[in-house]
Amino acid sequence: MRANQTLARSTLDTLPMNIAVLDEEGTILFTNRAWREFAGLEDEEIEGVNYFETTDVEADEYAQAAVDGIKAVIAGEEELFTLEYPCHTPEEQQWFLMRVAPLPQQEAGSVVIAHIDITQRKLAELAADRRSEQLDAQRQDLEHLLSRIDGLVHAVLDDVMSADSREEVERTICDRVETVESYQVAWIAGFDIRRETLEPTAGSPDATAGISIEADDPVATAARTREIQTVTGEFGDTHAGIAGMGAGSMAAVPLASGESLYGVLTVYADSIDVFDPRERAILGVIGQAASKAIDAIETSRVLTADNVTELELQVADEEVFFVGVATELDCRMEYGGSVADEDETVMFFNVTTDDPSAVCALAADHPQVTAVTHVSSGDETSLFEFTVTDPPVVSLLADRGAETTDIVVEPGRATFTATLSAETATRAVVEHVRDHHPNTELLSVQERDEPPTTREAFLTSVEEDLTNRQLAALRKGYLGGFFEWPREVSGDELAASMDITPSTFHQHLRAGERKLLTAVFESR
C-alpha cells in the first residue's frame, strides 16, 4: 500500500463519523474505525461484503430509500444523496445523516458513504417542537381567556356598574356566574362582625349556619388571606349540602377593597379540573369588579347619608387602670371626657365612692397614671381627673379613627361606646383593640344617621334650651365685658341693668353657662 493511501486511511480512522467506500456493484472496499466499532466487526468481516445484499429493505422505509439513493449516485443520476434516519436502541434514541458522494474515476471505488451522528441536533429540534406546541397551547388558552373575558366578565362589569344597591350587585354576580356551563352553584357570604362569621347574603345556599372566620374552611381562609382558594374532591358537609350532587371542585373568591372585606363569592363546578389558572384569573377579575362596585355604592351611601357606625366593646382587663380601680374598690366609674396636650392626657371620671382618698391612693400607684386629683364630691359620686401619657383603650380606638363617647366601668370590666365613620373597616378597629387586650368582646354594632349640625341649628337648639333671663344674662355679660380679664363690668352693674339682685343675676348666669357647656361637651 502506497504511503499516501496509508495516510488517507489513518486520517479517516480518526474521524468520528462512520465511513465506507463501495464499488459500482455495492461491494464494500473500505471502512474506517468508527464504522467497524459501530458494527462490532473486524476489517476482514466487512470488506468484500455487498452492502445492498446485507440491507433489509423490508425493515423500514429508510432502508429502501438508502439503497435507492446509493444506486442513483453510482449510476451518475445524482451528484449527492442525503438521508436523515432514526437508529434507536433500547437504551437511547439516536439519529444519523447518511451522505453519499461519488469518487473520482481514478480512485479505487465508486462512492463514499458517511453516516454522521446528528442526535444532539435532532433532540434540540424535538425540544423546540415541543416548546412550540406548548406556546401554541398557551396561545389557545389565552385566546380562550380573552373570549371568556369578552363574554362573562364584560357582562358582569356592565351589570354591576349599573346596579343601584349592594344587594343587586351580589344577586347579579351569582346569576351571571351560574350561567357558565361548567359552574353549578354560586353564592356570596357577607361578614357578620359581631358573630365573627360569614353568613349567606346572595344566591340560594341550603346552609343556614354561618362559617366562623377562624374555621378551617376555604371560604373562611379566603376571607382571612384575601386570596382565592380552590378545593377538589371532598370539601366538607357544609359545602356538599350547598353544591348538591356531582360537584367536583369549588373556588372561594374574596370580595375586598382596601381594608374593607365585603364578603366571599363561592362557586362550585362539575369536575375537578375546572379551576385552572385561567379560570382563577377570570374569577379574580369578577371578584374585583364586584368589590369595586360595592365599595362605590357604600362610599356614596356614606357621603350622602352621613352615616356613622357605633360600636360597643367590653374589655375585661384589670391591667387597665380604671378597671383595676373599680375592681379593687368594688365601685362604678363613668367617663366624663378627656383633655389632651402635647405630652399627657387628663381623663375625667365620676366615681361612686365614699372614700375619695382610697381612689387617689390606688390610682397613684398604677404605672399608667402619672397624677390623680380629686376635683369635687357630690351626693353619691366624686369627680376625679387622672393624668396619663397614653389613654388606655381610648388611644387604640383613636388609632383606627374611632372616637370614644362613653365608658362605663364596673368591677372586672369596662364597656366602651365609640363612633367611627361608616367607611372605616369595623373589624380592623376591633382587632386592633383585641391585639392589646385579648379579653375584648364586641357587644353591638349599629349604623345610624348623623346629619351634620350647622351653626344655625346649634344656636337654635341652645337658645331654645335657655330661658329669656338666662339668655339675657349671658348676652349682657359677653357684650359688656364681664368675661374679659380684667372685667370691664361687674356683676352688680349687670344685675342693676336687669333690675334684679346680684345673687339672682349670678344664678341666671351660672344656669345659662351650664346649659351652654352641656351643649358643647355632650353634643357628640
Coordinates of C-alpha atoms in Angstrom, one line a residue:
M1 CA 0.0 0.0 0.0
R2 CA 1.4 3.4 -1.0
A3 CA 2.3 5.9 1.7
N4 CA -0.4 8.3 0.6
Q5 CA -3.1 5.6 0.9
T6 CA -1.9 4.7 4.3
L7 CA -2.1 8.4 5.4
A8 CA -5.6 8.6 4.0
R9 CA -6.8 5.5 5.8
S10 CA -5.2 6.7 9.1
T11 CA -6.9 10.1 8.7
L12 CA -10.3 8.6 8.1
D13 CA -9.8 6.4 11.1
T14 CA -9.6 9.5 13.3
L15 CA -12.9 10.9 12.2
P16 CA -16.0 10.4 14.5
M17 CA -18.3 9.6 11.5
N18 CA -18.9 6.2 10.0
I19 CA -17.3 6.0 6.5
A20 CA -17.3 3.2 3.9
V21 CA -16.2 3.1 0.2
L22 CA -18.3 1.0 -2.2
D23 CA -17.6 -0.1 -5.8
E24 CA -20.1 0.1 -8.6
E25 CA -21.6 -3.2 -7.6
G26 CA -22.1 -2.1 -4.0
T27 CA -19.2 -4.2 -2.6
I28 CA -17.6 -2.7 0.5
L29 CA -13.9 -1.9 -0.3
F30 CA -13.0 0.0 2.9
T31 CA -14.5 1.1 6.3
N32 CA -12.9 3.4 8.9
R33 CA -12.5 2.5 12.6
A34 CA -15.8 4.3 13.6
W35 CA -17.8 2.2 11.1
R36 CA -16.2 -1.1 12.3
E37 CA -16.7 -0.2 16.0
F38 CA -20.4 0.7 15.4
A39 CA -20.9 -2.6 13.6
G40 CA -18.9 -4.5 16.1
L41 CA -16.9 -6.3 13.3
E42 CA -13.3 -6.6 12.1
D43 CA -11.9 -5.5 8.7
E44 CA -11.9 -8.9 7.2
E45 CA -15.6 -9.4 8.2
I46 CA -16.7 -6.3 6.5
E47 CA -14.6 -5.7 3.4
G48 CA -15.8 -7.7 0.4
V49 CA -19.4 -7.8 1.7
N50 CA -22.1 -6.5 -0.6
Y51 CA -23.8 -3.5 1.0
F52 CA -27.0 -3.9 -0.9
E53 CA -27.4 -7.6 -0.2
T54 CA -27.0 -7.1 3.6
T55 CA -29.5 -4.3 3.8
D56 CA -33.0 -5.4 4.8
V57 CA -35.1 -3.2 2.6
E58 CA -38.3 -4.6 4.2
A59 CA -37.2 -3.4 7.6
D60 CA -38.4 0.2 7.2
E61 CA -38.9 3.0 4.7
Y62 CA -35.4 4.4 5.4
A63 CA -33.6 1.2 4.3
Q64 CA -35.1 1.1 0.8
A65 CA -34.6 4.9 0.4
A66 CA -30.9 4.4 1.4
V67 CA -30.3 1.7 -1.2
D68 CA -32.1 3.6 -3.9
G69 CA -30.1 6.8 -3.2
I70 CA -26.7 5.0 -3.3
K71 CA -27.5 3.3 -6.6
A72 CA -28.6 6.7 -8.0
V73 CA -25.2 8.2 -7.2
I74 CA -23.3 5.1 -8.6
A75 CA -25.3 5.4 -11.8
G76 CA -24.5 9.1 -12.1
E77 CA -28.1 10.1 -11.7
E78 CA -27.4 12.1 -8.5
E79 CA -24.3 14.1 -7.6
L80 CA -25.1 13.9 -3.9
F81 CA -27.6 12.0 -1.8
T82 CA -28.5 12.6 1.8
L83 CA -30.9 10.9 4.2
E84 CA -31.8 11.5 7.8
Y85 CA -33.0 8.4 9.7
P86 CA -33.5 7.2 13.2
C87 CA -31.4 4.3 14.7
H88 CA -32.7 3.9 18.2
T89 CA -31.6 1.3 20.7
P90 CA -33.4 0.1 23.8
E91 CA -31.0 2.3 25.8
E92 CA -31.2 5.6 23.9
Q93 CA -32.5 7.5 20.9
Q94 CA -30.2 8.2 18.0
W95 CA -30.4 9.8 14.6
F96 CA -27.9 9.8 11.7
L97 CA -27.4 11.7 8.5
M98 CA -26.4 9.4 5.6
R99 CA -24.3 11.3 2.9
V100 CA -23.4 9.6 -0.4
A101 CA -21.0 11.2 -2.8
P102 CA -19.2 9.8 -6.0
L103 CA -15.4 9.3 -6.0
P104 CA -13.2 10.4 -8.9
Q105 CA -12.8 7.8 -11.7
Q106 CA -9.1 7.3 -10.9
E107 CA -9.9 6.2 -7.4
A108 CA -10.4 2.5 -6.5
G109 CA -14.1 2.7 -5.8
S110 CA -17.3 4.3 -6.9
V111 CA -18.9 6.1 -4.0
V112 CA -18.1 7.0 -0.4
I113 CA -20.8 6.8 2.3
A114 CA -20.7 8.7 5.5
H115 CA -23.1 8.2 8.5
I116 CA -22.9 11.3 10.7
D117 CA -24.4 11.3 14.3
I118 CA -27.0 14.1 14.4
T119 CA -28.6 13.0 17.7
Q120 CA -28.0 16.3 19.6
R121 CA -29.4 18.3 16.7
K122 CA -32.5 16.2 16.4
L123 CA -33.1 16.3 20.2
A124 CA -32.8 20.1 20.1
E125 CA -35.2 20.2 17.2
L126 CA -37.7 18.0 19.1
A127 CA -37.4 20.2 22.2
A128 CA -38.0 23.2 20.0
D129 CA -41.1 21.5 18.5
R130 CA -42.4 20.6 22.0
R131 CA -41.9 24.2 23.1
S132 CA -43.7 25.4 20.0
E133 CA -46.6 23.1 20.9
Q134 CA -46.6 24.4 24.4
L135 CA -46.6 28.0 23.2
D136 CA -49.4 27.2 20.8
A137 CA -51.4 25.6 23.7
Q138 CA -50.8 28.7 25.8
R139 CA -51.9 30.9 23.0
Q140 CA -55.1 29.0 22.7
D141 CA -55.6 29.2 26.4
L142 CA -55.0 33.0 26.2
E143 CA -57.5 33.2 23.4
H144 CA -60.0 31.2 25.4
L145 CA -59.4 33.5 28.4
L146 CA -59.9 36.6 26.3
S147 CA -63.0 35.2 24.9
R148 CA -64.4 34.5 28.4
I149 CA -63.4 38.0 29.5
D150 CA -65.1 39.5 26.5
G151 CA -68.2 37.5 27.4
L152 CA -68.8 36.8 31.0
V153 CA -66.5 39.4 32.5
H154 CA -67.7 42.2 30.3
A155 CA -71.3 41.2 31.0
V156 CA -70.6 41.3 34.8
L157 CA -68.9 44.7 34.6
D158 CA -71.8 46.2 32.7
D159 CA -74.4 44.8 35.2
V160 CA -72.6 45.6 38.4
M161 CA -71.6 49.1 37.4
S162 CA -75.3 49.9 36.7
A163 CA -76.6 48.4 39.9
D164 CA -78.2 50.7 42.4
S165 CA -77.6 48.7 45.6
R166 CA -75.2 46.2 47.1
E167 CA -77.9 43.6 47.1
E168 CA -78.3 44.0 43.4
V169 CA -74.6 43.7 42.8
E170 CA -74.4 40.4 44.7
R171 CA -77.5 39.0 43.1
T172 CA -76.2 39.9 39.6
I173 CA -72.8 38.3 40.3
C174 CA -74.4 35.0 41.4
D175 CA -76.9 34.9 38.5
R176 CA -74.2 35.6 35.9
V177 CA -71.7 33.1 37.2
E178 CA -74.3 30.3 37.3
T179 CA -74.8 30.7 33.5
V180 CA -71.3 29.3 32.9
E181 CA -71.6 25.8 31.6
S182 CA -69.2 24.2 34.0
Y183 CA -70.4 26.0 37.1
Q184 CA -73.2 24.7 39.2
V185 CA -74.0 27.0 42.1
A186 CA -72.7 30.4 43.2
W187 CA -73.4 32.3 46.4
I188 CA -72.0 35.1 48.4
A189 CA -71.3 35.2 52.2
G190 CA -71.1 38.6 54.0
F191 CA -69.0 39.1 57.2
D192 CA -71.0 39.5 60.4
I193 CA -68.5 41.3 62.6
R194 CA -70.4 40.7 65.9
R195 CA -70.7 37.0 65.5
E196 CA -67.4 36.8 63.5
T197 CA -69.0 34.5 60.9
L198 CA -69.6 34.5 57.2
E199 CA -73.3 34.5 56.5
P200 CA -75.1 33.9 53.2
T201 CA -76.3 37.1 51.6
A202 CA -76.9 36.2 48.0
G203 CA -77.5 33.1 45.9
S204 CA -79.5 30.2 47.3
P205 CA -77.4 28.0 49.5
D206 CA -79.2 25.4 51.6
A207 CA -76.9 26.1 54.5
T208 CA -78.3 28.4 57.2
A209 CA -75.5 28.3 59.7
G210 CA -72.6 30.7 59.3
I211 CA -69.0 29.8 58.8
S212 CA -66.6 31.0 61.5
I213 CA -64.0 33.4 60.3
E214 CA -61.3 31.3 62.0
A215 CA -62.6 27.9 60.6
D216 CA -60.5 25.6 58.6
D217 CA -62.8 26.2 55.6
P218 CA -62.0 27.6 52.1
V219 CA -64.5 30.4 52.5
A220 CA -63.0 31.5 55.8
T221 CA -59.5 31.1 54.5
A222 CA -60.3 33.3 51.5
A223 CA -61.7 36.0 53.9
R224 CA -58.6 35.9 56.1
T225 CA -55.9 35.8 53.5
R226 CA -57.7 37.9 50.8
E227 CA -56.6 35.2 48.2
I228 CA -58.6 32.8 46.0
Q229 CA -58.9 29.3 47.5
T230 CA -59.7 26.2 45.4
V231 CA -60.5 22.7 46.6
T232 CA -61.1 19.5 44.6
G233 CA -62.8 16.3 45.6
E234 CA -64.1 16.3 49.2
F235 CA -64.8 19.7 50.7
G236 CA -66.9 19.1 53.7
D237 CA -70.5 18.5 54.6
T238 CA -71.4 22.2 54.6
H239 CA -70.4 22.7 51.0
A240 CA -71.6 19.3 49.9
G241 CA -75.0 20.3 51.1
I242 CA -74.9 23.6 49.2
A243 CA -73.4 22.3 46.0
G244 CA -75.6 19.2 45.7
M245 CA -74.7 16.0 43.9
G246 CA -72.0 16.0 41.2
A247 CA -69.8 18.9 42.3
G248 CA -66.1 18.1 41.8
S249 CA -64.4 21.3 42.9
M250 CA -65.1 24.7 44.5
A251 CA -63.5 28.2 44.5
A252 CA -63.8 30.9 47.1
V253 CA -63.1 34.4 45.9
P254 CA -62.6 37.2 48.4
L255 CA -64.6 40.4 47.7
A256 CA -62.3 43.1 49.2
S257 CA -61.3 46.6 48.5
G258 CA -58.6 48.4 50.6
E259 CA -59.1 47.3 54.2
S260 CA -62.8 46.5 53.7
L261 CA -63.9 42.9 53.3
Y262 CA -67.4 42.8 51.7
G263 CA -67.7 39.1 51.6
V264 CA -66.7 35.9 49.7
L265 CA -68.0 34.6 46.4
T266 CA -68.1 30.8 46.4
V267 CA -68.5 28.8 43.1
Y268 CA -69.0 25.0 42.7
A269 CA -68.0 23.3 39.4
D270 CA -69.0 19.9 38.0
S271 CA -65.4 18.5 37.6
I272 CA -62.1 18.6 39.5
D273 CA -60.1 20.3 36.7
V274 CA -62.2 23.4 36.2
F275 CA -60.4 26.0 38.3
D276 CA -57.1 26.1 36.5
P277 CA -55.1 29.3 36.4
R278 CA -57.1 30.9 33.6
E279 CA -60.4 30.2 35.5
R280 CA -58.9 31.7 38.7
A281 CA -57.9 34.7 36.7
I282 CA -61.4 35.2 35.4
L283 CA -62.9 34.8 38.9
G284 CA -60.4 37.2 40.2
V285 CA -61.5 39.8 37.7
I286 CA -65.1 39.2 38.6
G287 CA -64.3 39.5 42.3
Q288 CA -62.5 42.8 41.8
A289 CA -65.4 44.2 39.7
A290 CA -67.9 43.2 42.4
S291 CA -65.7 44.7 45.2
K292 CA -65.2 48.0 43.4
A293 CA -68.9 48.3 42.6
I294 CA -69.9 47.5 46.3
D295 CA -67.2 49.9 47.5
A296 CA -68.5 52.7 45.3
I297 CA -72.1 52.1 46.4
E298 CA -71.1 52.0 50.1
T299 CA -69.0 55.1 49.8
S300 CA -71.8 57.0 48.0
R301 CA -74.2 56.0 50.7
V302 CA -71.8 57.2 53.4
L303 CA -71.3 60.5 51.7
T304 CA -74.9 61.2 51.1
A305 CA -76.5 59.9 54.3
D306 CA -73.8 61.0 56.8
N307 CA -74.0 57.5 58.4
V308 CA -71.8 56.6 61.4
T309 CA -71.1 53.3 63.0
E310 CA -71.4 53.0 66.7
L311 CA -69.5 50.2 68.5
E312 CA -70.0 48.8 71.9
L313 CA -66.9 47.0 73.2
Q314 CA -66.4 45.3 76.6
V315 CA -62.8 45.0 77.8
A316 CA -62.1 42.7 80.7
D317 CA -58.5 43.6 81.7
E318 CA -57.6 44.7 85.2
E319 CA -54.2 46.0 83.8
V320 CA -56.3 49.0 82.5
F321 CA -56.1 51.4 85.4
F322 CA -59.8 52.3 85.7
V323 CA -60.8 48.6 85.5
G324 CA -58.3 47.9 88.2
V325 CA -59.6 50.7 90.5
A326 CA -63.2 49.6 90.0
T327 CA -62.3 46.0 90.7
E328 CA -60.2 46.7 93.8
L329 CA -62.7 49.2 95.4
D330 CA -65.8 47.5 94.1
C331 CA -67.1 50.7 92.6
R332 CA -68.6 52.1 89.4
M333 CA -66.9 54.7 87.2
E334 CA -68.3 56.8 84.4
Y335 CA -66.2 58.6 81.8
G336 CA -66.6 62.4 81.5
G337 CA -64.2 63.0 78.6
S338 CA -60.5 63.9 78.1
V339 CA -58.3 66.9 77.6
A340 CA -55.0 66.3 75.9
D341 CA -51.9 68.4 75.5
E342 CA -48.6 67.5 73.7
D343 CA -47.3 65.0 76.3
E344 CA -50.2 64.0 78.6
T345 CA -53.9 63.5 78.7
V346 CA -56.3 64.2 81.6
M347 CA -59.2 61.7 81.8
F348 CA -62.2 62.7 83.9
F349 CA -64.3 60.0 85.7
N350 CA -67.2 60.2 88.1
V351 CA -66.7 57.5 90.7
T352 CA -69.3 56.2 93.1
T353 CA -67.3 56.2 96.3
D354 CA -67.5 57.5 99.9
D355 CA -63.7 57.4 100.2
P356 CA -62.0 59.6 97.6
S357 CA -58.6 59.3 99.2
A358 CA -58.7 55.5 98.6
V359 CA -59.3 56.2 94.9
C360 CA -56.4 58.6 94.8
A361 CA -54.0 56.3 96.6
L362 CA -54.8 53.3 94.5
A363 CA -54.7 55.1 91.2
A364 CA -51.4 57.0 92.1
D365 CA -49.6 53.6 92.4
H366 CA -50.7 52.4 88.9
P367 CA -48.0 52.6 86.2
Q368 CA -50.4 54.1 83.7
V369 CA -51.2 57.1 85.9
T370 CA -48.8 59.9 86.4
A371 CA -51.0 62.1 88.6
V372 CA -54.5 61.9 90.1
T373 CA -56.6 64.7 91.5
H374 CA -59.9 64.6 93.5
V375 CA -61.8 67.5 91.9
S376 CA -65.1 67.6 93.8
S377 CA -67.7 65.4 95.6
G378 CA -71.4 65.2 95.2
D379 CA -74.1 63.3 97.0
E380 CA -73.1 59.8 95.7
T381 CA -70.2 60.4 93.3
S382 CA -66.9 62.2 93.2
L383 CA -65.2 63.7 90.2
F384 CA -61.5 62.7 89.6
E385 CA -59.0 63.6 86.9
F386 CA -56.4 61.0 86.0
T387 CA -53.3 62.2 84.1
V388 CA -51.9 59.6 81.7
T389 CA -49.4 59.6 78.9
D390 CA -51.4 57.2 76.8
P391 CA -55.2 56.8 77.5
P392 CA -55.8 53.1 77.8
V393 CA -58.1 51.7 75.0
V394 CA -59.2 55.2 74.1
S395 CA -55.9 55.8 72.2
L396 CA -56.2 52.4 70.5
L397 CA -59.7 53.3 69.2
A398 CA -58.3 56.7 68.1
D399 CA -55.6 54.9 66.1
R400 CA -58.3 53.5 63.8
G401 CA -60.3 56.7 63.6
A402 CA -62.9 55.8 66.3
E403 CA -64.0 58.4 68.9
T404 CA -64.8 57.2 72.4
T405 CA -68.0 58.7 73.5
D406 CA -68.7 56.8 76.8
I407 CA -67.0 54.4 79.2
V408 CA -68.9 52.7 82.0
V409 CA -66.6 50.8 84.3
E410 CA -67.7 48.1 86.7
P411 CA -65.6 45.6 88.7
G412 CA -63.7 43.4 86.2
R413 CA -64.8 45.1 83.0
A414 CA -65.2 48.4 81.1
T415 CA -67.8 49.0 78.4
F416 CA -66.8 51.4 75.7
T417 CA -69.0 53.2 73.3
A418 CA -67.2 54.6 70.2
T419 CA -68.3 56.1 66.9
L420 CA -66.5 55.9 63.6
S421 CA -67.2 56.9 60.0
A422 CA -69.2 54.2 58.2
E423 CA -66.4 53.7 55.6
T424 CA -63.9 52.7 58.3
A425 CA -63.3 48.9 58.5
T426 CA -65.1 48.0 61.7
R427 CA -63.3 44.6 62.1
A428 CA -59.9 46.4 61.9
V429 CA -60.9 48.6 64.8
V430 CA -62.0 45.6 67.0
E431 CA -58.9 43.5 66.1
H432 CA -56.6 46.4 66.9
V433 CA -58.0 46.6 70.4
R434 CA -58.1 42.8 70.8
D435 CA -54.4 42.6 69.8
H436 CA -53.6 44.6 73.0
H437 CA -56.4 43.3 75.2
P438 CA -57.3 39.7 74.2
N439 CA -60.4 39.7 76.5
T440 CA -62.3 42.1 74.3
E441 CA -65.8 41.3 73.3
L442 CA -67.8 43.2 70.7
L443 CA -71.3 43.7 72.2
S444 CA -73.0 45.6 69.4
V445 CA -72.6 47.3 66.1
Q446 CA -75.2 49.9 64.9
E447 CA -75.3 52.2 61.9
R448 CA -77.2 55.4 62.4
D449 CA -77.7 58.6 60.5
E450 CA -75.9 61.6 62.0
P451 CA -76.5 64.6 59.7
P452 CA -74.0 67.4 60.3
T453 CA -75.1 70.2 62.7
T454 CA -75.0 73.6 61.2
R455 CA -74.0 76.7 63.2
E456 CA -77.6 78.0 62.9
A457 CA -79.1 74.7 64.1
F458 CA -76.7 74.6 67.0
L459 CA -77.5 78.1 68.1
T460 CA -81.2 77.5 67.7
S461 CA -81.1 74.4 69.9
V462 CA -79.1 76.3 72.6
E463 CA -81.4 79.3 72.6
E464 CA -84.4 77.1 72.8
D465 CA -83.0 75.4 76.0
L466 CA -82.2 78.8 77.7
T467 CA -84.8 80.9 79.5
N468 CA -85.1 84.5 78.5
R469 CA -83.4 85.6 81.7
Q470 CA -80.5 83.2 81.2
L471 CA -80.0 84.3 77.6
A472 CA -80.2 87.9 78.6
A473 CA -77.6 87.4 81.4
L474 CA -75.2 85.7 79.0
R475 CA -75.6 88.3 76.3
K476 CA -75.1 91.2 78.7
G477 CA -72.1 89.6 80.3
Y478 CA -70.5 88.8 76.9
L479 CA -71.2 92.2 75.3
G480 CA -70.5 94.2 78.4
G481 CA -67.0 92.6 79.0
F482 CA -67.9 90.6 82.1
F483 CA -65.9 87.6 80.8
E484 CA -62.8 89.7 79.9
W485 CA -59.8 89.9 82.3
P486 CA -59.8 92.3 84.0
R487 CA -63.5 92.6 83.9
E488 CA -64.9 95.7 82.2
V489 CA -68.2 95.5 84.1
S490 CA -69.2 94.0 87.4
G491 CA -72.0 91.5 88.2
D492 CA -73.7 94.1 90.3
E493 CA -73.8 96.6 87.4
L494 CA -75.3 93.9 85.1
A495 CA -77.8 92.9 87.8
A496 CA -78.9 96.5 88.2
S497 CA -79.3 96.8 84.4
M498 CA -81.7 93.8 84.5
D499 CA -83.5 95.2 87.6
I500 CA -82.6 92.1 89.6
T501 CA -80.5 91.4 92.7
P502 CA -76.8 90.4 92.1
S503 CA -77.5 86.9 93.6
T504 CA -80.3 86.4 91.1
F505 CA -78.2 87.6 88.2
H506 CA -75.4 85.1 89.1
Q507 CA -77.9 82.3 89.4
H508 CA -79.2 83.0 85.9
L509 CA -75.7 83.4 84.6
R510 CA -74.4 80.1 86.0
A511 CA -77.5 78.2 84.8
G512 CA -77.0 79.6 81.4
E513 CA -73.3 78.7 81.4
R514 CA -74.2 75.2 82.5
K515 CA -76.6 74.6 79.6
L516 CA -74.2 76.1 77.1
L517 CA -71.3 73.9 78.2
T518 CA -73.6 70.9 78.2
A519 CA -74.5 71.6 74.6
V520 CA -70.8 71.9 73.7
F521 CA -69.4 68.9 75.5
E522 CA -72.3 66.4 75.2
S523 CA -73.3 67.0 71.5
R524 CA -71.0 64.3 70.2

